[in-house]
Tab-separated table of C-alpha atoms in Angstrom:
chain	number	residue	atom	x	y	z
M	1	VAL	CA	0.306	0.050	-0.140
M	2	ALA	CA	2.696	2.644	1.146
M	3	ALA	CA	4.265	1.888	-2.595
M	4	THR	CA	1.103	2.836	-4.662
M	5	LEU	CA	1.192	6.061	-2.148
M	6	ILE	CA	4.739	7.498	-2.947
M	7	ALA	CA	3.683	6.035	-6.693
M	8	ARG	CA	0.986	8.580	-7.028
M	9	ASP	CA	0.879	12.184	-7.167
M	10	LEU	CA	-0.084	13.459	-3.465
M	11	SER	CA	-0.502	16.485	-4.229
M	12	THR	CA	-4.412	15.553	-5.245
M	13	PHE	CA	-5.191	13.988	-1.521
M	14	ASN	CA	-6.990	16.522	0.996
M	15	PRO	CA	-4.947	17.789	4.163
M	16	GLN	CA	-7.190	14.970	5.837
M	17	GLU	CA	-6.208	12.405	3.631
M	18	LEU	CA	-2.559	12.863	4.278
M	19	LYS	CA	-2.536	13.741	7.886
M	20	ASP	CA	-4.818	10.508	7.503
M	21	ILE	CA	-2.293	8.340	6.115
M	22	VAL	CA	0.986	9.177	8.164
M	23	TRP	CA	-1.113	9.355	11.302
M	24	ALA	CA	-2.125	5.233	10.386
M	25	TYR	CA	1.331	4.156	9.303
M	26	ALA	CA	2.730	5.196	12.480
M	27	LYS	CA	-0.050	3.769	15.364
M	28	ALA	CA	0.396	0.706	12.861
M	29	GLY	CA	4.382	0.679	13.726
M	30	HIS	CA	4.720	0.523	9.628
M	31	PRO	CA	8.334	2.287	9.527
M	32	THR	CA	7.848	3.563	5.882
M	33	PRO	CA	10.025	6.581	5.898
M	34	GLU	CA	10.101	7.433	1.574
M	35	LEU	CA	5.797	7.989	2.337
M	36	PHE	CA	6.717	10.354	5.720
M	37	ARG	CA	9.199	12.364	3.342
M	38	GLU	CA	6.668	13.060	0.194
M	39	VAL	CA	3.646	13.483	2.926
M	40	ALA	CA	5.755	16.222	4.673
M	41	ASP	CA	7.382	17.467	1.526
M	42	ALA	CA	3.042	17.243	-0.259
M	43	ILE	CA	2.193	19.075	3.182
M	44	VAL	CA	4.491	22.490	3.381
M	45	THR	CA	4.190	22.725	-0.704
M	46	MET	CA	0.028	23.340	0.015
M	47	ASP	CA	0.906	25.312	2.764
M	48	VAL	CA	-2.021	24.400	4.793
M	49	VAL	CA	-0.482	23.675	8.708
M	50	ALA	CA	-2.310	27.221	9.559
M	51	THR	CA	-5.144	25.464	9.061
M	52	PHE	CA	-4.707	22.979	11.104
M	53	THR	CA	-7.107	22.020	14.055
M	54	SER	CA	-4.976	21.699	17.234
M	55	GLN	CA	-5.648	18.079	17.308
M	56	GLU	CA	-4.662	17.907	14.094
M	57	LEU	CA	-1.464	19.906	14.800
M	58	SER	CA	-0.875	17.684	17.535
M	59	ASN	CA	-1.017	14.116	15.873
M	60	THR	CA	0.743	15.224	12.853
M	61	SER	CA	3.574	16.130	15.082
M	62	TRP	CA	3.008	12.080	16.727
M	63	ALA	CA	2.651	10.596	14.014
M	64	PHE	CA	6.201	11.984	12.365
M	65	ALA	CA	8.440	11.560	16.239
M	66	THR	CA	6.367	8.007	16.390
M	67	ALA	CA	7.474	7.177	13.215
M	68	ASN	CA	11.614	8.176	13.694
M	69	GLU	CA	10.450	10.744	10.795
M	70	TYR	CA	11.721	14.133	11.163
M	71	HIS	CA	11.065	17.167	8.358
M	72	PRO	CA	12.400	20.226	9.385
M	73	GLU	CA	9.923	22.850	7.249
M	74	LEU	CA	7.436	20.589	8.766
M	75	PHE	CA	7.823	21.027	12.008
M	76	ASP	CA	8.528	24.524	11.473
M	77	ALA	CA	5.143	25.266	9.888
M	78	ILE	CA	3.514	22.958	12.739
M	79	SER	CA	5.508	25.044	15.503
M	80	TYR	CA	4.488	28.456	13.834
M	81	ALA	CA	0.003	27.538	13.740
M	82	ALA	CA	0.386	25.556	17.183
M	83	ILE	CA	1.802	28.876	18.842
M	84	ALA	CA	-0.512	31.065	17.652
M	85	ASN	CA	-3.367	28.646	18.373
M	86	ARG	CA	-2.306	27.517	22.149
M	87	ALA	CA	-5.250	28.490	24.238
M	88	ASP	CA	-7.004	25.796	22.118
M	89	PHE	CA	-5.351	22.828	22.836
M	90	ASN	CA	-6.224	20.333	25.502
M	91	ALA	CA	-3.617	18.227	27.446
M	92	GLN	CA	-3.263	15.649	25.597
M	93	GLU	CA	-2.961	17.619	22.321
M	94	VAL	CA	-0.367	19.887	24.046
M	95	ALA	CA	1.348	16.704	26.063
M	96	ASN	CA	1.824	14.797	22.475
M	97	LEU	CA	2.884	18.006	20.717
M	98	LEU	CA	5.513	18.161	23.215
M	99	TRP	CA	6.644	15.220	23.300
M	100	ALA	CA	6.995	14.565	19.077
M	101	PHE	CA	9.035	17.811	19.291
M	102	ALA	CA	11.335	16.321	22.352
M	103	THR	CA	11.501	12.955	20.977
M	104	VAL	CA	13.013	14.412	17.447
M	105	TYR	CA	15.098	16.709	19.452
M	106	ARG	CA	13.583	20.062	17.728
M	107	ILE	CA	13.899	22.200	21.265
M	108	ASP	CA	12.119	25.282	20.188
M	109	HIS	CA	12.511	27.829	22.534
M	110	THR	CA	9.761	30.033	22.000
M	111	LEU	CA	7.494	27.020	21.163
M	112	PHE	CA	7.910	25.660	24.297
M	113	SER	CA	8.295	29.078	26.021
M	114	SER	CA	5.276	29.739	24.854
M	115	PHE	CA	3.310	26.570	26.213
M	116	ALA	CA	4.512	26.403	29.380
M	117	PRO	CA	1.700	28.470	30.884
M	118	THR	CA	-0.925	26.609	29.027
M	119	ALA	CA	1.071	23.579	30.406
M	120	THR	CA	0.581	24.312	34.029
M	121	SER	CA	-2.973	25.964	33.559
M	122	LEU	CA	-3.262	22.000	32.373
M	123	ILE	CA	-1.332	20.277	35.778
M	124	GLU	CA	-3.552	21.952	37.719
M	125	GLU	CA	-6.581	20.868	36.019
M	126	GLU	CA	-8.175	18.292	37.858
M	127	GLY	CA	-9.095	14.461	35.795
M	128	ILE	CA	-5.740	15.237	34.133
M	129	ASP	CA	-4.541	11.938	32.348
M	130	ILE	CA	-1.165	10.974	34.661
M	131	GLN	CA	0.245	9.818	30.788
M	132	ASN	CA	-0.133	13.110	30.089
M	133	LEU	CA	1.493	14.834	32.928
M	134	ALA	CA	4.726	12.463	32.737
M	135	ASN	CA	4.954	13.289	28.674
M	136	ILE	CA	5.212	16.980	29.328
M	137	ALA	CA	7.339	16.819	32.013
M	138	TRP	CA	9.996	14.707	30.196
M	139	ALA	CA	8.825	16.470	27.155
M	140	PHE	CA	10.640	20.150	29.082
M	141	SER	CA	13.232	17.809	30.618
M	142	VAL	CA	15.050	17.061	27.466
M	143	SER	CA	14.829	20.815	25.938
M	144	ASN	CA	16.498	21.915	28.744
M	145	ILE	CA	14.131	24.608	28.494
M	146	ALA	CA	13.056	26.045	33.015
M	147	ASP	CA	10.188	28.485	33.360
M	148	PRO	CA	10.022	29.797	37.272
M	149	GLY	CA	5.976	29.011	37.527
M	150	LEU	CA	6.059	25.503	35.801
M	151	PHE	CA	6.340	22.193	37.657
M	152	GLY	CA	5.975	23.708	41.552
M	153	SER	CA	4.134	22.238	44.294
M	154	ASN	CA	0.974	21.743	41.853
M	155	LEU	CA	2.977	18.889	40.123
M	156	VAL	CA	4.158	17.150	43.009
M	157	ASN	CA	0.358	16.905	44.419
M	158	ALA	CA	-0.902	16.105	41.008
M	159	LEU	CA	1.210	13.004	40.659
M	160	SER	CA	0.860	12.282	44.192
M	161	GLU	CA	-3.275	12.094	44.400
M	162	LYS	CA	-2.784	9.914	41.229
M	163	GLU	CA	0.492	7.327	42.372
M	164	SER	CA	-1.658	4.033	42.058
M	165	GLU	CA	-1.943	5.263	38.784
M	166	ILE	CA	1.413	5.474	37.343
M	167	ASN	CA	2.648	2.735	35.635
M	168	ASP	CA	6.205	2.293	34.345
M	169	GLU	CA	6.819	4.020	31.357
M	170	ALA	CA	5.717	7.321	33.596
M	171	LEU	CA	7.774	6.518	36.058
M	172	CYS	CA	10.980	6.356	34.210
M	173	GLN	CA	9.886	9.697	32.700
M	174	LEU	CA	9.226	11.097	35.569
M	175	HIS	CA	12.831	9.764	36.590
M	176	GLN	CA	14.158	11.242	34.280
M	177	TRP	CA	11.891	14.561	34.840
M	178	ASN	CA	13.593	14.287	38.733
M	179	LEU	CA	17.079	14.429	37.738
M	180	TRP	CA	16.683	17.299	35.738
M	181	GLN	CA	15.394	18.855	38.874
M	182	GLN	CA	18.630	18.133	40.187
M	183	GLU	CA	20.740	19.743	37.068
M	184	LEU	CA	18.903	22.745	37.736
M	185	ASN	CA	19.556	22.922	41.604
M	186	SER	CA	15.899	23.108	41.862
M	187	ASN	CA	14.193	22.496	45.973
M	188	ILE	CA	11.002	20.508	43.271
M	189	PHE	CA	11.383	16.950	43.928
M	190	LEU	CA	9.005	14.104	43.896
M	191	PRO	CA	8.426	12.302	47.504
M	192	PRO	CA	10.675	9.899	48.552
M	193	THR	CA	8.454	6.798	48.094
M	194	LEU	CA	7.444	8.010	44.053
M	195	GLN	CA	11.183	8.787	43.428
M	196	GLY	CA	12.208	5.281	45.067
M	197	ARG	CA	9.765	3.696	42.529
M	198	CYS	CA	10.813	6.117	39.432
M	199	TYR	CA	14.177	4.490	40.137
M	200	GLU	CA	13.431	0.750	40.560
M	201	ALA	CA	11.081	1.440	37.308
M	202	PHE	CA	13.939	3.228	35.416
M	203	ILE	CA	16.424	0.429	36.393
M	204	SER	CA	14.622	-2.759	36.418
M	205	ASN	CA	14.982	-2.454	32.228
M	206	MET	CA	16.384	-5.754	30.363
M	207	ILE	CA	19.889	-5.596	29.167
M	208	GLN	CA	20.578	-7.299	26.236
M	209	VAL	CA	24.255	-7.214	25.360
M	210	SER	CA	24.554	-6.594	21.092
M	211	ASP	CA	27.015	-7.942	18.783
M	212	PHE	CA	28.088	-4.333	17.874
M	213	GLN	CA	28.300	-3.691	21.416
M	214	PHE	CA	30.338	-6.869	22.345
M	215	ASP	CA	32.754	-6.030	18.835
M	216	VAL	CA	33.693	-2.481	20.382
M	217	VAL	CA	34.086	-3.684	24.224
M	218	CYS	CA	36.610	-6.500	22.038
M	219	GLY	CA	38.403	-3.456	20.070
M	220	LEU	CA	38.653	-1.516	23.306
M	221	ARG	CA	40.488	-4.225	25.130
M	222	ALA	CA	42.727	-5.274	21.928
M	223	ILE	CA	44.010	-1.306	22.220
M	224	GLY	CA	44.617	-1.855	25.976
M	225	PHE	CA	41.918	-1.017	28.176
M	226	GLN	CA	40.396	-3.039	30.751
M	227	PRO	CA	36.411	-0.771	29.953
M	228	LEU	CA	33.250	-2.259	32.154
M	229	GLU	CA	30.415	-3.577	31.023
M	230	GLU	CA	26.884	-2.387	31.779
M	231	VAL	CA	28.418	-0.038	34.976
M	232	LEU	CA	25.003	0.905	36.868
M	233	MET	CA	24.946	4.926	37.692
M	234	PRO	CA	23.888	6.957	40.112
M	235	SER	CA	20.892	8.344	38.600
M	236	GLY	CA	20.533	5.287	37.847
M	237	TYR	CA	21.534	5.076	34.121
M	238	ILE	CA	23.265	2.168	32.374
M	239	LEU	CA	26.726	2.600	30.497
M	240	ASP	CA	27.859	0.060	27.633
M	241	ALA	CA	30.889	0.629	29.063
M	242	LEU	CA	33.294	3.208	30.943
M	243	VAL	CA	37.299	3.507	30.420
M	244	GLU	CA	39.903	5.902	32.527
M	245	VAL	CA	41.939	7.741	30.237
M	246	TYR	CA	44.236	9.374	31.617
M	247	GLY	CA	43.161	9.516	34.795
M	248	GLN	CA	39.717	10.760	33.346
M	249	SER	CA	36.503	7.991	33.409
M	250	ILE	CA	35.038	8.239	30.285
M	251	GLY	CA	31.744	6.416	29.495
M	252	ILE	CA	31.157	4.878	26.501
M	253	GLU	CA	27.637	4.327	24.535
M	254	VAL	CA	27.646	1.993	21.210
M	255	ASP	CA	24.569	3.964	19.475
M	256	GLY	CA	22.300	1.736	16.784
M	257	PRO	CA	19.622	2.829	15.250
M	258	TYR	CA	17.302	3.078	17.696
M	259	HIS	CA	18.994	6.266	19.146
M	260	PHE	CA	18.977	8.119	16.105
M	261	ILE	CA	16.843	9.849	13.742
M	262	GLY	CA	18.835	9.505	10.702
M	263	LYS	CA	21.768	10.251	11.631
M	264	GLU	CA	20.890	12.354	14.672
M	265	PRO	CA	20.319	11.701	17.984
M	266	LYS	CA	17.427	11.584	19.346
M	267	GLY	CA	15.706	13.382	22.236
M	268	LYS	CA	16.324	10.570	24.692
M	269	THR	CA	19.646	10.203	23.447
M	270	ILE	CA	20.646	13.798	24.303
M	271	LEU	CA	18.897	13.447	27.438
M	272	LYS	CA	20.922	10.999	28.766
M	273	ARG	CA	24.393	11.796	27.647
M	274	ARG	CA	23.454	15.398	29.345
M	275	GLN	CA	22.055	14.193	32.564
M	276	VAL	CA	25.116	11.553	32.936
M	277	HIS	CA	27.882	14.102	32.302
M	278	ASN	CA	25.606	16.922	34.883
M	279	ILE	CA	24.409	14.297	37.934
M	280	ASP	CA	27.687	11.818	37.183
M	281	GLY	CA	30.519	13.709	36.189
M	282	ILE	CA	31.116	11.175	33.248
M	283	PRO	CA	31.803	12.579	30.178
M	284	ILE	CA	29.996	10.052	27.534
M	285	VAL	CA	31.613	9.610	23.519
M	286	SER	CA	29.359	7.800	21.418
M	287	VAL	CA	30.192	4.813	18.513
M	288	PRO	CA	27.574	5.571	16.148
M	289	TYR	CA	27.060	2.284	14.422
M	290	TRP	CA	27.288	3.307	10.557
M	291	GLU	CA	30.607	4.653	11.077
M	292	TRP	CA	31.555	1.189	13.197
M	293	HIS	CA	30.300	-0.541	10.374
M	294	GLN	CA	31.804	1.252	7.820
M	295	PHE	CA	34.957	-0.879	8.614
M	296	GLY	CA	33.804	-4.154	8.290
M	297	ASN	CA	36.312	-7.086	9.956
M	298	ASN	CA	39.066	-4.435	9.369
M	299	GLY	CA	40.442	-4.899	13.388
M	300	THR	CA	43.455	-2.411	12.769
M	301	MET	CA	41.072	0.364	11.643
M	302	LYS	CA	38.416	-0.180	14.794
M	303	GLN	CA	40.896	0.390	16.651
M	304	GLU	CA	42.391	3.486	15.572
M	305	TYR	CA	38.944	4.793	15.020
M	306	LEU	CA	37.779	4.217	19.160
M	307	CYS	CA	42.326	5.624	19.536
M	308	ALA	CA	41.429	8.810	17.720
M	309	LEU	CA	37.665	8.619	19.337
M	310	LEU	CA	39.623	8.773	22.373
M	311	GLY	CA	41.688	11.078	22.193
M	312	LEU	CA	45.238	9.084	22.381
């Protein structure tokens, strides 16, 4: 079906049909990069984003981020339209919009700052969904855009009242929000019991060592290191490897395709690097999959690459 759509002239579709296409493919989890690029180009060319409703703006950005697709011109247009119509957004629409921009790491200071008052009022709404709260908190954590009126006792109180409803995904996001408060030297933190639940959820993810990671670790050993593997940091993050270079501990992250959109790191990847550096005091160097795989089975070139990466 995707190939048939790509072969057609998408300018013959109306904007609603185009939005429905990407939303459906994202919801189904079908990776179709070419289709998303074609749809984004068509929407931008039509110059119709300004006519989108708040739900359409939110759903479109969510679809692209969920599908690991980023189209700068489309996100620029969505940002401009969303800011102009921010009063129309409900809690879920705000959460999905900001989550999408944070996920693709399109950190638009004007967008996040404009939505901070809206987010503050929504957090104070009775009955707001916990996942929406967590998505908003996580998105601002990734953006690292702090607003004095946002995330005060209102968020902590809302979470405390709904603590029994918080699932593991939200707990992990809230752990990263709590770490962000440490980065900001804030005096606002989650209650100790909830902090404990968030930490346990965050460190409980199943560890799977890939062949790629095994190969990188072998390369580190070949150039004289004795790397520690799967190192749990005080922040709760786990580093793929940890080595000491000239007396400085350096984290090594073996980053496969899941960490990127194209060749740009996703928001969660940037967040990990920043928080490990700021909280654990460990700088991170990344081994992107495409750089490593270019060497094939050439061990010598892999070792030279690691030496250059670590400044040896």
